mmCIF file of C-alpha atoms and ligand atoms in Angstrom:
data_model
loop_
_atom_site.group_PDB
_atom_site.id
_atom_site.type_symbol
_atom_site.label_atom_id
_atom_site.label_comp_id
_atom_site.label_asym_id
_atom_site.label_seq_id
_atom_site.Cartn_x
_atom_site.Cartn_y
_atom_site.Cartn_z
ATOM 1 C CA MET E 9 0.315 -0.088 -0.228
ATOM 2 C CA LEU E 10 1.091 2.941 -1.337
ATOM 3 C CA VAL E 11 0.323 6.999 0.816
ATOM 4 C CA GLY E 12 -2.172 8.074 -1.480
ATOM 5 C CA ASP E 13 -4.386 5.036 -1.618
ATOM 6 C CA ASN E 14 -8.088 5.079 -2.102
ATOM 7 C CA VAL E 15 -9.033 1.333 -0.052
ATOM 8 C CA GLU E 16 -12.820 -0.098 1.380
ATOM 9 C CA ILE E 17 -13.296 -0.344 4.851
ATOM 10 C CA VAL E 18 -15.630 -2.137 7.384
ATOM 11 C CA LYS E 19 -15.506 -1.775 10.712
ATOM 12 C CA ASP E 20 -14.618 -4.525 12.825
ATOM 13 C CA GLU E 21 -17.459 -5.259 15.018
ATOM 14 C CA PHE E 22 -15.534 -6.875 18.297
ATOM 15 C CA SER E 23 -13.094 -4.420 18.281
ATOM 16 C CA ASN E 24 -14.622 -1.521 16.592
ATOM 17 C CA ASN E 25 -11.423 -0.638 14.753
ATOM 18 C CA TYR E 26 -12.228 -0.264 10.937
ATOM 19 C CA VAL E 27 -9.915 -2.797 8.700
ATOM 20 C CA ILE E 28 -9.029 -2.188 5.126
ATOM 21 C CA THR E 29 -10.422 -4.652 2.773
ATOM 22 C CA LYS E 30 -8.801 -3.619 -0.639
ATOM 23 C CA VAL E 31 -6.800 -1.418 -2.546
ATOM 24 C CA LEU E 32 -8.661 0.364 -5.338
ATOM 25 C CA PRO E 33 -6.875 1.265 -8.525
ATOM 26 C CA ARG E 34 -4.746 3.543 -9.153
ATOM 27 C CA LYS E 35 -4.801 6.348 -12.019
ATOM 28 C CA ASN E 36 -0.346 6.438 -11.057
ATOM 29 C CA GLN E 37 1.651 6.129 -8.546
ATOM 30 C CA ILE E 38 5.511 7.406 -8.314
ATOM 31 C CA ILE E 39 8.572 6.219 -6.503
ATOM 32 C CA ARG E 40 10.163 9.370 -5.411
ATOM 33 C CA PRO E 41 8.381 10.836 -3.898
ATOM 34 C CA LYS E 42 6.179 7.819 -3.017
ATOM 35 C CA VAL E 43 2.436 8.288 -4.058
ATOM 36 C CA ALA E 44 0.000 7.342 -5.692
ATOM 37 C CA ASN E 45 -3.320 8.720 -7.011
ATOM 38 C CA ILE E 46 -1.474 12.523 -7.605
ATOM 39 C CA ASP E 47 -2.882 14.989 -9.126
ATOM 40 C CA GLN E 48 -0.028 17.578 -8.857
ATOM 41 C CA LEU E 49 3.244 17.552 -8.456
ATOM 42 C CA LEU E 50 4.857 20.799 -6.458
ATOM 43 C CA ILE E 51 8.419 20.824 -7.591
ATOM 44 C CA VAL E 52 10.351 23.234 -5.066
ATOM 45 C CA ILE E 53 13.676 25.137 -5.164
ATOM 46 C CA SER E 54 14.872 27.595 -3.798
ATOM 47 C CA ALA E 55 17.741 30.119 -2.979
ATOM 48 C CA THR E 56 19.969 27.757 -0.884
ATOM 49 C CA PRO E 57 20.826 24.671 -1.151
ATOM 50 C CA LYS E 58 21.832 25.707 -4.555
ATOM 51 C CA PRO E 59 18.872 25.216 -7.211
ATOM 52 C CA ASP E 60 19.702 20.954 -9.152
ATOM 53 C CA LEU E 61 17.932 21.723 -12.705
ATOM 54 C CA TYR E 62 18.705 18.443 -13.690
ATOM 55 C CA LEU E 63 16.511 17.076 -11.161
ATOM 56 C CA VAL E 64 14.291 19.486 -11.545
ATOM 57 C CA ASP E 65 13.889 18.868 -15.409
ATOM 58 C CA LYS E 66 13.721 14.569 -14.001
ATOM 59 C CA LEU E 67 11.074 15.072 -12.124
ATOM 60 C CA ILE E 68 8.816 17.243 -14.646
ATOM 61 C CA ILE E 69 9.870 14.207 -17.126
ATOM 62 C CA ASN E 70 8.268 11.899 -14.513
ATOM 63 C CA CYS E 71 5.183 13.910 -13.835
ATOM 64 C CA PHE E 72 4.876 13.691 -17.712
ATOM 65 C CA ILE E 73 5.102 9.888 -17.750
ATOM 66 C CA ASN E 74 2.518 9.286 -14.903
ATOM 67 C CA ASN E 75 -0.221 11.600 -16.334
ATOM 68 C CA ILE E 76 0.937 14.202 -13.209
ATOM 69 C CA SER E 77 0.506 17.524 -13.653
ATOM 70 C CA PRO E 78 4.142 19.960 -12.765
ATOM 71 C CA VAL E 79 4.364 22.448 -10.875
ATOM 72 C CA LEU E 80 7.253 24.968 -10.571
ATOM 73 C CA ILE E 81 7.576 26.777 -6.990
ATOM 74 C CA ILE E 82 10.700 28.468 -6.137
ATOM 75 C CA ASN E 83 10.680 29.546 -2.309
ATOM 76 C CA LYS E 84 13.033 31.212 -0.172
ATOM 77 C CA ILE E 85 12.547 34.326 -3.263
ATOM 78 C CA ASP E 86 13.455 36.869 0.112
ATOM 79 C CA LEU E 87 17.300 35.451 -0.748
ATOM 80 C CA ILE E 88 17.080 35.300 -3.940
ATOM 81 C CA SER E 89 17.580 38.438 -7.087
ATOM 82 C CA ASN E 90 15.833 39.467 -9.795
ATOM 83 C CA THR E 91 18.153 38.105 -12.635
ATOM 84 C CA GLU E 92 18.378 34.679 -10.671
ATOM 85 C CA ILE E 93 14.113 34.268 -10.642
ATOM 86 C CA ASN E 94 14.591 35.207 -14.364
ATOM 87 C CA GLU E 95 16.381 33.220 -15.404
ATOM 88 C CA ILE E 96 14.888 30.200 -13.802
ATOM 89 C CA LEU E 97 11.486 31.649 -15.281
ATOM 90 C CA ASN E 98 12.938 31.705 -18.841
ATOM 91 C CA GLN E 99 13.696 27.976 -18.539
ATOM 92 C CA TYR E 100 10.387 26.190 -17.022
ATOM 93 C CA GLU E 101 7.837 29.026 -18.438
ATOM 94 C CA ASN E 102 7.245 27.075 -21.448
ATOM 95 C CA VAL E 103 7.392 23.812 -19.436
ATOM 96 C CA VAL E 104 5.372 23.104 -16.193
ATOM 97 C CA GLU E 105 1.836 24.450 -15.686
ATOM 98 C CA LYS E 106 2.117 26.913 -13.332
ATOM 99 C CA ILE E 107 4.981 28.477 -11.927
ATOM 100 C CA ILE E 108 4.381 30.514 -8.243
ATOM 101 C CA LEU E 109 7.164 32.372 -6.161
ATOM 102 C CA THR E 110 6.920 31.928 -2.803
ATOM 103 C CA SER E 111 8.770 32.750 0.956
ATOM 104 C CA ALA E 112 7.545 30.857 3.511
ATOM 105 C CA LEU E 113 9.526 32.902 6.177
ATOM 106 C CA ASN E 114 7.775 36.115 5.168
ATOM 107 C CA LYS E 115 4.186 34.484 3.967
ATOM 108 C CA ILE E 116 4.158 35.451 0.349
ATOM 109 C CA ASN E 117 2.163 34.448 -1.980
ATOM 110 C CA ILE E 118 0.920 31.735 0.120
ATOM 111 C CA ALA E 119 -3.134 32.439 -0.085
ATOM 112 C CA ASN E 120 -2.002 32.246 -4.229
ATOM 113 C CA LEU E 121 -0.443 28.508 -3.578
ATOM 114 C CA LYS E 122 -2.914 27.377 -1.099
ATOM 115 C CA SER E 123 -5.615 28.655 -3.830
ATOM 116 C CA PHE E 124 -4.051 26.618 -6.480
ATOM 117 C CA LEU E 125 -4.509 23.166 -4.318
ATOM 118 C CA LYS E 126 -8.070 23.524 -3.580
ATOM 119 C CA ASN E 127 -9.961 19.958 -5.040
ATOM 120 C CA LYS E 128 -6.762 18.314 -6.045
ATOM 121 C CA THR E 129 -4.026 16.456 -4.195
ATOM 122 C CA SER E 130 -0.815 17.296 -4.626
ATOM 123 C CA VAL E 131 2.469 16.668 -3.283
ATOM 124 C CA PHE E 132 5.587 18.010 -1.957
ATOM 125 C CA ALA E 133 9.133 17.547 -3.917
ATOM 126 C CA GLY E 134 12.567 18.431 -3.929
ATOM 127 C CA GLN E 135 16.003 18.515 -2.371
ATOM 128 C CA SER E 136 16.066 18.414 1.254
ATOM 129 C CA ALA E 137 15.929 22.284 3.505
ATOM 130 C CA VAL E 138 14.162 23.833 0.285
ATOM 131 C CA GLY E 139 11.169 24.613 2.539
ATOM 132 C CA LYS E 140 8.380 22.105 1.677
ATOM 133 C CA SER E 141 7.440 21.571 5.336
ATOM 134 C CA SER E 142 7.982 25.273 5.770
ATOM 135 C CA LEU E 143 5.396 25.796 2.763
ATOM 136 C CA LEU E 144 3.074 23.348 4.484
ATOM 137 C CA ASN E 145 3.095 24.835 7.565
ATOM 138 C CA ALA E 146 2.417 28.527 5.934
ATOM 139 C CA ILE E 147 -0.490 27.395 4.196
ATOM 140 C CA SER E 148 -2.202 25.639 7.764
ATOM 141 C CA PRO E 149 -0.042 26.397 10.769
ATOM 142 C CA GLU E 150 -1.964 23.220 13.020
ATOM 143 C CA ILE E 151 -0.105 20.990 11.295
ATOM 144 C CA ASN E 152 3.075 22.094 12.420
ATOM 145 C CA GLN E 153 5.996 19.906 10.369
ATOM 146 C CA ALA E 154 9.250 19.965 11.714
ATOM 147 C CA THR E 155 11.752 22.125 9.709
ATOM 148 C CA ASN E 156 15.255 22.778 10.432
ATOM 149 C CA VAL E 157 18.620 24.794 8.944
ATOM 150 C CA LEU E 158 20.559 23.638 6.585
ATOM 151 C CA SER E 159 23.702 22.945 7.467
ATOM 152 C CA LYS E 160 26.613 25.440 7.118
ATOM 153 C CA LYS E 161 29.422 23.538 6.361
ATOM 154 C CA VAL E 162 28.497 21.703 3.170
ATOM 155 C CA GLU E 163 25.034 23.641 2.478
ATOM 156 C CA ARG E 164 22.855 20.802 2.394
ATOM 157 C CA GLY E 165 19.731 19.838 4.153
ATOM 158 C CA LYS E 166 19.615 17.757 6.848
ATOM 159 C CA HIS E 167 16.648 15.344 5.844
ATOM 160 C CA THR E 168 14.259 16.408 8.564
ATOM 161 C CA THR E 169 11.198 15.223 7.041
ATOM 162 C CA ARG E 170 11.571 11.396 6.919
ATOM 163 C CA GLU E 171 8.005 9.828 5.893
ATOM 164 C CA CYS E 172 5.857 10.901 3.301
ATOM 165 C CA THR E 173 2.501 11.806 4.863
ATOM 166 C CA ILE E 174 -0.738 13.384 3.611
ATOM 167 C CA PHE E 175 -2.952 15.797 5.108
ATOM 168 C CA VAL E 176 -6.523 16.345 4.863
ATOM 169 C CA LEU E 177 -7.504 20.610 4.622
ATOM 170 C CA GLU E 178 -10.464 22.495 4.220
ATOM 171 C CA ASP E 179 -11.582 23.029 0.341
ATOM 172 C CA ASN E 180 -10.410 19.495 -0.607
ATOM 173 C CA ILE E 181 -7.641 20.123 -0.126
ATOM 174 C CA LEU E 182 -4.788 16.743 0.187
ATOM 175 C CA ILE E 183 -1.139 17.572 0.431
ATOM 176 C CA ALA E 184 1.975 15.108 1.190
ATOM 177 C CA ASP E 185 4.822 16.419 2.561
ATOM 178 C CA THR E 186 8.009 14.404 1.914
ATOM 179 C CA PRO E 187 11.324 13.711 2.835
ATOM 180 C CA GLY E 188 14.011 15.520 0.251
ATOM 181 C CA PHE E 189 16.186 13.576 -1.885
ATOM 182 C CA SER E 190 18.491 14.702 -4.718
ATOM 183 C CA MET E 191 18.748 11.243 -6.544
ATOM 184 C CA LEU E 192 16.573 10.039 -9.221
ATOM 185 C CA GLU E 193 17.051 7.635 -11.807
ATOM 186 C CA LEU E 194 15.011 7.518 -15.099
ATOM 187 C CA ASP E 195 14.254 4.342 -16.918
ATOM 188 C CA PHE E 196 13.383 4.240 -20.416
ATOM 189 C CA LYS E 197 14.603 4.107 -23.688
ATOM 190 C CA PHE E 198 16.647 6.995 -25.088
ATOM 191 C CA SER E 199 14.670 7.597 -28.216
ATOM 192 C CA GLU E 200 11.202 8.560 -25.957
ATOM 193 C CA LEU E 201 13.646 11.782 -23.905
ATOM 194 C CA THR E 202 12.535 14.377 -26.929
ATOM 195 C CA SER E 203 8.662 14.259 -26.570
ATOM 196 C CA TYR E 204 8.853 15.044 -23.110
ATOM 197 C CA TYR E 205 9.995 18.404 -23.800
ATOM 198 C CA PRO E 206 6.638 20.760 -24.607
ATOM 199 C CA GLU E 207 8.943 23.166 -25.631
ATOM 200 C CA PHE E 208 10.581 21.578 -28.936
ATOM 201 C CA ALA E 209 7.487 20.129 -29.495
ATOM 202 C CA ASN E 210 6.764 22.667 -32.852
ATOM 203 C CA TYR E 211 10.011 22.389 -34.564
ATOM 204 C CA LYS E 212 10.842 20.407 -37.721
ATOM 205 C CA CYS E 213 13.423 18.650 -38.523
ATOM 206 C CA LYS E 214 14.643 17.055 -41.342
ATOM 207 C CA PHE E 215 14.585 13.268 -40.054
ATOM 208 C CA ASN E 216 11.761 12.562 -38.201
ATOM 209 C CA ASN E 217 12.771 10.564 -35.889
ATOM 210 C CA CYS E 218 15.762 13.390 -35.348
ATOM 211 C CA SER E 219 17.229 13.076 -31.559
ATOM 212 C CA HIS E 220 18.535 16.934 -32.124
ATOM 213 C CA ILE E 221 22.238 16.458 -31.107
ATOM 214 C CA ASN E 222 23.953 16.376 -34.140
ATOM 215 C CA GLU E 223 21.622 15.941 -36.644
ATOM 216 C CA ASN E 224 21.595 17.928 -40.003
ATOM 217 C CA GLY E 225 17.892 20.328 -40.591
ATOM 218 C CA CYS E 226 17.120 19.526 -37.017
ATOM 219 C CA GLY E 227 14.471 22.438 -36.297
ATOM 220 C CA VAL E 228 15.389 22.225 -32.116
ATOM 221 C CA ILE E 229 19.214 23.128 -32.592
ATOM 222 C CA GLU E 230 18.109 26.213 -35.020
ATOM 223 C CA GLY E 231 15.614 27.081 -32.025
ATOM 224 C CA VAL E 232 18.211 26.891 -29.486
ATOM 225 C CA ASN E 233 20.967 28.978 -31.867
ATOM 226 C CA ASN E 234 18.005 31.963 -32.003
ATOM 227 C CA GLY E 235 17.367 31.930 -28.705
ATOM 228 C CA GLU E 236 13.703 30.556 -28.476
ATOM 229 C CA ILE E 237 14.831 27.725 -27.155
ATOM 230 C CA ASN E 238 16.074 28.392 -23.837
ATOM 231 C CA LYS E 239 20.031 26.760 -23.680
ATOM 232 C CA ASN E 240 20.660 25.562 -20.481
ATOM 233 C CA ARG E 241 17.435 23.365 -20.905
ATOM 234 C CA TYR E 242 18.931 22.053 -24.221
ATOM 235 C CA ASN E 243 22.465 21.322 -23.156
ATOM 236 C CA ARG E 244 20.760 19.623 -19.854
ATOM 237 C CA TYR E 245 18.585 17.348 -22.544
ATOM 238 C CA VAL E 246 21.808 16.429 -24.392
ATOM 239 C CA GLU E 247 23.579 14.958 -21.606
ATOM 240 C CA MET E 248 20.385 13.320 -20.403
ATOM 241 C CA PHE E 249 20.008 11.736 -23.484
ATOM 242 C CA LYS E 250 23.850 10.728 -23.478
ATOM 243 C CA GLN E 251 23.420 8.871 -20.072
ATOM 244 C CA LEU E 252 20.466 7.725 -21.033
ATOM 245 C CA LYS E 253 21.128 5.678 -23.914
ATOM 246 C CA THR E 254 24.764 4.753 -22.655
ATOM 247 C CA LYS E 255 22.361 2.724 -19.900
ATOM 248 C CA TRP E 256 20.604 1.216 -23.136
ATOM 249 C CA ASP E 257 23.130 0.775 -24.695
ATOM 250 C CA LYS E 258 25.145 -1.572 -22.168
ATOM 251 C CA GLU E 259 21.586 -3.255 -21.020
ATOM 252 C CA TYR E 260 20.696 -4.183 -24.290
ATOM 253 C CA ASP E 261 23.141 -4.909 -26.572
HETATM 254 N N1 GTP Q 13 15.038 32.831 4.013
HETATM 255 C C1 GTP Q 13 13.760 31.558 4.170
HETATM 256 N N2 GTP Q 13 13.929 30.562 4.793
HETATM 257 C C2 GTP Q 13 13.157 30.259 4.604
HETATM 258 C C3 GTP Q 13 12.203 29.687 4.049
HETATM 259 N N3 GTP Q 13 11.101 28.627 3.828
HETATM 260 C C4 GTP Q 13 11.973 27.901 4.747
HETATM 261 N N4 GTP Q 13 13.114 28.395 4.873
HETATM 262 C C5 GTP Q 13 14.162 28.206 5.754
HETATM 263 O O1 GTP Q 13 14.618 26.969 5.597
HETATM 264 C C6 GTP Q 13 14.931 25.585 6.413
HETATM 265 C C7 GTP Q 13 14.634 24.446 5.622
HETATM 266 O O2 GTP Q 13 13.444 24.446 5.509
HETATM 267 P P1 GTP Q 13 12.758 23.021 5.682
HETATM 268 O O3 GTP Q 13 11.029 22.685 5.428
HETATM 269 O O4 GTP Q 13 12.768 22.102 6.946
HETATM 270 O O5 GTP Q 13 12.735 22.206 4.214
HETATM 271 P P2 GTP Q 13 12.119 21.065 3.598
HETATM 272 O O6 GTP Q 13 12.079 21.019 2.352
HETATM 273 O O7 GTP Q 13 11.493 20.351 4.344
HETATM 274 O O8 GTP Q 13 13.177 19.730 3.801
HETATM 275 P P3 GTP Q 13 13.361 18.055 4.483
HETATM 276 O O9 GTP Q 13 12.376 17.684 5.358
HETATM 277 O O10 GTP Q 13 14.898 17.804 5.132
HETATM 278 O O11 GTP Q 13 13.188 17.692 3.156
HETATM 279 C C8 GTP Q 13 14.687 25.707 7.792
HETATM 280 O O12 GTP Q 13 15.335 26.484 8.361
HETATM 281 C C9 GTP Q 13 13.022 27.276 6.582
HETATM 282 O O13 GTP Q 13 12.720 28.019 8.266
HETATM 283 C C10 GTP Q 13 11.703 30.829 3.400
HETATM 284 O O14 GTP Q 13 11.207 31.135 2.811
HETATM 285 N N5 GTP Q 13 12.961 32.107 2.922
HETATM 286 MG MG1 MG Q 14 10.709 18.762 5.515
HETATM 287 ZN ZN1 ZN Q 15 15.869 18.051 -34.424
#
């Protein structure tokens, strides 16, 4: 059974406890964070720790594979410059469902975030110490999840949240806090990768099965060169493609 599962229960006449008799079919499930039946993944990044955009890209791909809507939250905007924020907006504005800028500390945009959670099941995801639990506490102070400072020496989170917990709030909001993580393995055929980059979709290439790496007449590479497609996102795409291909060749050759 997973957090987020819908189940059938019956009351045990002797003990008066409810007993789970059946786990209902899932509409989706992911491994990191480990949850089922999600509508949207709230991918949180912040000024500190330094955002791992490669991880963000992978989380977004996992959303597309599992029919989950990706939402990007840039938290700790009290600590981040407008230039840095714009750099991130440029990379993801054509990619995710919505981008929300927040400060859990200064309570900026918390009401906006909360209204975006109505009638949905949402799950926080991201590195340790980006402020997932702090955001949840800001949305609903009675929850009072433990939070903890960054380790000064290594600029890494302390993995304060240890398990995945789902909370039921007013307005039909279901929201899960989850442990931070920095590793995520993708596992599919390298040639499918391009289909998870919505910003590539409208570009035409000379070859139908173009992987947009170094082919002649590649519309995507043209889009990158004339500044229409974000170069950083594209460079990470190339990196990810190569990694997936190496892995695939090793397993199936
Ligand atoms: N300046 C600032 N600090 C924040 C903000 N949000 C959270 N923090 C701080 O960041 C630290 C980490 O916050 P947590 O909420 O524990 O982070 P987390 O993502 O839940 O971390 P894990 O449970 O380890 O995955 C705490 O010291 C928070 O007070 C913010 O908007 N601005
Ligand atoms: Mg936490
Ligand atoms: Zn191409």
